[in-house]
Amino acid sequence: MSWYAELFFAIITNFFFYFFVLLFIGFMVLIIALVQKKPVISGKQGLLREIAVAQKNFKGEGLVEVHGELWKAVCKHPVKKGDLLKILSIKSRMILVVEKLDENKA
């Protein structure tokens, strides 16, 4: 093989190697940027605006289920077992403040 062919092969090989390395790095930067834009999905903030289901009839304070877990909740209006409730905020001691969902919206 002549030195021209060896030089050409070396240039092409290096070009493709660095091209794919830069492509991979760019892809990783894009993925990291997209992941950073996702909303909070855990902790207290992850529960806000979620839907809870009343476990028993209650007036004032009772138990609701959210994501398979039981939570204490307070509501201004009487709640019946099975009612759908929207989580508005979280009080101290992890008590959820909820409101009844309108049946037409649910």
PDB file of C-alpha atoms in Angstrom:
ATOM      1  CA  MET A   1       0.000   0.000   0.000  1.00  0.00           C
ATOM      2  CA  SER A   2       1.383   3.395  -0.923  1.00  0.00           C
ATOM      3  CA  TRP A   3       1.789   6.176   1.570  1.00  0.00           C
ATOM      4  CA  TYR A   4      -1.043   8.082  -0.181  1.00  0.00           C
ATOM      5  CA  ALA A   5      -3.476   5.300   0.556  1.00  0.00           C
ATOM      6  CA  GLU A   6      -2.306   5.001   4.170  1.00  0.00           C
ATOM      7  CA  LEU A   7      -2.672   8.751   4.698  1.00  0.00           C
ATOM      8  CA  PHE A   8      -6.131   8.770   3.107  1.00  0.00           C
ATOM      9  CA  PHE A   9      -7.229   5.810   5.261  1.00  0.00           C
ATOM     10  CA  ALA A  10      -5.898   7.505   8.432  1.00  0.00           C
ATOM     11  CA  ILE A  11      -7.689  10.777   7.644  1.00  0.00           C
ATOM     12  CA  ILE A  12     -11.015   9.064   6.895  1.00  0.00           C
ATOM     13  CA  THR A  13     -10.777   6.840   9.979  1.00  0.00           C
ATOM     14  CA  ASN A  14     -10.011   9.784  12.267  1.00  0.00           C
ATOM     15  CA  PHE A  15     -12.776  11.877  10.706  1.00  0.00           C
ATOM     16  CA  PHE A  16     -15.445   9.236  11.342  1.00  0.00           C
ATOM     17  CA  PHE A  17     -14.157   8.520  14.848  1.00  0.00           C
ATOM     18  CA  TYR A  18     -14.282  12.177  15.920  1.00  0.00           C
ATOM     19  CA  PHE A  19     -17.579  12.734  14.098  1.00  0.00           C
ATOM     20  CA  PHE A  20     -19.285   9.948  16.062  1.00  0.00           C
ATOM     21  CA  VAL A  21     -17.687  11.026  19.349  1.00  0.00           C
ATOM     22  CA  LEU A  22     -19.006  14.578  18.857  1.00  0.00           C
ATOM     23  CA  LEU A  23     -22.389  13.228  17.774  1.00  0.00           C
ATOM     24  CA  PHE A  24     -22.593  11.123  20.946  1.00  0.00           C
ATOM     25  CA  ILE A  25     -21.598  14.059  23.173  1.00  0.00           C
ATOM     26  CA  GLY A  26     -24.183  16.285  21.483  1.00  0.00           C
ATOM     27  CA  PHE A  27     -26.863  13.637  21.965  1.00  0.00           C
ATOM     28  CA  MET A  28     -26.006  13.326  25.672  1.00  0.00           C
ATOM     29  CA  VAL A  29     -26.157  17.121  26.141  1.00  0.00           C
ATOM     30  CA  LEU A  30     -29.576  17.167  24.462  1.00  0.00           C
ATOM     31  CA  ILE A  31     -30.891  14.354  26.679  1.00  0.00           C
ATOM     32  CA  ILE A  32     -29.613  16.080  29.832  1.00  0.00           C
ATOM     33  CA  ALA A  33     -31.253  19.361  28.785  1.00  0.00           C
ATOM     34  CA  LEU A  34     -34.597  17.629  28.170  1.00  0.00           C
ATOM     35  CA  VAL A  35     -34.494  15.798  31.500  1.00  0.00           C
ATOM     36  CA  GLN A  36     -33.875  19.070  33.357  1.00  0.00           C
ATOM     37  CA  LYS A  37     -37.124  20.554  31.974  1.00  0.00           C
ATOM     38  CA  LYS A  38     -39.385  17.830  33.391  1.00  0.00           C
ATOM     39  CA  PRO A  39     -41.695  18.873  36.249  1.00  0.00           C
ATOM     40  CA  VAL A  40     -41.227  17.646  39.803  1.00  0.00           C
ATOM     41  CA  ILE A  41     -42.737  14.181  40.164  1.00  0.00           C
ATOM     42  CA  SER A  42     -41.844  13.281  43.735  1.00  0.00           C
ATOM     43  CA  GLY A  43     -42.047  14.709  47.208  1.00  0.00           C
ATOM     44  CA  LYS A  44     -44.642  17.189  48.382  1.00  0.00           C
ATOM     45  CA  GLN A  45     -44.722  19.115  45.112  1.00  0.00           C
ATOM     46  CA  GLY A  46     -45.432  15.923  43.183  1.00  0.00           C
ATOM     47  CA  LEU A  47     -48.748  15.500  45.006  1.00  0.00           C
ATOM     48  CA  LEU A  48     -50.194  18.911  44.166  1.00  0.00           C
ATOM     49  CA  ARG A  49     -53.096  18.836  41.676  1.00  0.00           C
ATOM     50  CA  GLU A  50     -53.228  15.023  41.857  1.00  0.00           C
ATOM     51  CA  ILE A  51     -56.529  13.170  42.262  1.00  0.00           C
ATOM     52  CA  ALA A  52     -57.307  11.437  45.559  1.00  0.00           C
ATOM     53  CA  VAL A  53     -60.119   8.991  46.380  1.00  0.00           C
ATOM     54  CA  ALA A  54     -61.982   9.224  49.690  1.00  0.00           C
ATOM     55  CA  GLN A  55     -61.745   5.977  51.695  1.00  0.00           C
ATOM     56  CA  LYS A  56     -64.641   6.736  54.065  1.00  0.00           C
ATOM     57  CA  ASN A  57     -67.358   9.312  54.529  1.00  0.00           C
ATOM     58  CA  PHE A  58     -65.974  12.272  56.449  1.00  0.00           C
ATOM     59  CA  LYS A  59     -66.697  15.855  57.331  1.00  0.00           C
ATOM     60  CA  GLY A  60     -63.630  17.976  58.010  1.00  0.00           C
ATOM     61  CA  GLU A  61     -60.814  15.409  58.259  1.00  0.00           C
ATOM     62  CA  GLY A  62     -60.549  11.875  56.875  1.00  0.00           C
ATOM     63  CA  LEU A  63     -58.481   9.389  54.872  1.00  0.00           C
ATOM     64  CA  VAL A  64     -57.847   9.513  51.136  1.00  0.00           C
ATOM     65  CA  GLU A  65     -55.837   7.321  48.783  1.00  0.00           C
ATOM     66  CA  VAL A  66     -53.257   8.810  46.421  1.00  0.00           C
ATOM     67  CA  HIS A  67     -50.982   6.593  44.295  1.00  0.00           C
ATOM     68  CA  GLY A  68     -51.890   3.583  46.440  1.00  0.00           C
ATOM     69  CA  GLU A  69     -50.998   5.306  49.729  1.00  0.00           C
ATOM     70  CA  LEU A  70     -53.339   6.479  52.496  1.00  0.00           C
ATOM     71  CA  TRP A  71     -53.095  10.114  53.588  1.00  0.00           C
ATOM     72  CA  LYS A  72     -54.931  12.293  56.091  1.00  0.00           C
ATOM     73  CA  ALA A  73     -56.889  15.016  54.343  1.00  0.00           C
ATOM     74  CA  VAL A  74     -59.069  17.987  55.219  1.00  0.00           C
ATOM     75  CA  CYS A  75     -61.962  19.313  53.161  1.00  0.00           C
ATOM     76  CA  LYS A  76     -64.397  22.194  53.750  1.00  0.00           C
ATOM     77  CA  HIS A  77     -67.346  20.179  52.440  1.00  0.00           C
ATOM     78  CA  PRO A  78     -68.694  16.761  53.492  1.00  0.00           C
ATOM     79  CA  VAL A  79     -67.103  13.918  51.517  1.00  0.00           C
ATOM     80  CA  LYS A  80     -68.568  10.493  50.697  1.00  0.00           C
ATOM     81  CA  LYS A  81     -66.616   7.276  50.241  1.00  0.00           C
ATOM     82  CA  GLY A  82     -65.347   7.027  46.662  1.00  0.00           C
ATOM     83  CA  ASP A  83     -65.548  10.766  45.927  1.00  0.00           C
ATOM     84  CA  LEU A  84     -62.774  12.135  43.730  1.00  0.00           C
ATOM     85  CA  LEU A  85     -60.829  14.944  45.358  1.00  0.00           C
ATOM     86  CA  LYS A  86     -58.202  17.331  44.014  1.00  0.00           C
ATOM     87  CA  ILE A  87     -55.162  18.057  46.205  1.00  0.00           C
ATOM     88  CA  LEU A  88     -54.756  21.823  46.644  1.00  0.00           C
ATOM     89  CA  SER A  89     -51.918  22.028  49.162  1.00  0.00           C
ATOM     90  CA  ILE A  90     -50.158  20.231  51.986  1.00  0.00           C
ATOM     91  CA  LYS A  91     -50.384  21.380  55.602  1.00  0.00           C
ATOM     92  CA  SER A  92     -47.850  20.673  58.294  1.00  0.00           C
ATOM     93  CA  ARG A  93     -47.632  17.034  59.406  1.00  0.00           C
ATOM     94  CA  MET A  94     -48.369  15.932  55.835  1.00  0.00           C
ATOM     95  CA  ILE A  95     -52.112  16.627  55.887  1.00  0.00           C
ATOM     96  CA  LEU A  96     -53.526  17.168  52.408  1.00  0.00           C
ATOM     97  CA  VAL A  97     -55.929  20.034  51.754  1.00  0.00           C
ATOM     98  CA  VAL A  98     -58.437  18.810  49.170  1.00  0.00           C
ATOM     99  CA  GLU A  99     -61.582  19.921  47.373  1.00  0.00           C
ATOM    100  CA  LYS A 100     -64.293  17.841  45.753  1.00  0.00           C
ATOM    101  CA  LEU A 101     -64.099  17.480  42.010  1.00  0.00           C
ATOM    102  CA  ASP A 102     -67.189  18.404  40.068  1.00  0.00           C
ATOM    103  CA  GLU A 103     -68.706  15.203  38.613  1.00  0.00           C
ATOM    104  CA  ASN A 104     -68.999  16.931  35.227  1.00  0.00           C
ATOM    105  CA  LYS A 105     -65.224  17.573  35.133  1.00  0.00           C
ATOM    106  CA  ALA A 106     -64.193  14.064  36.252  1.00  0.00           C
TER     107      ALA A 106
END
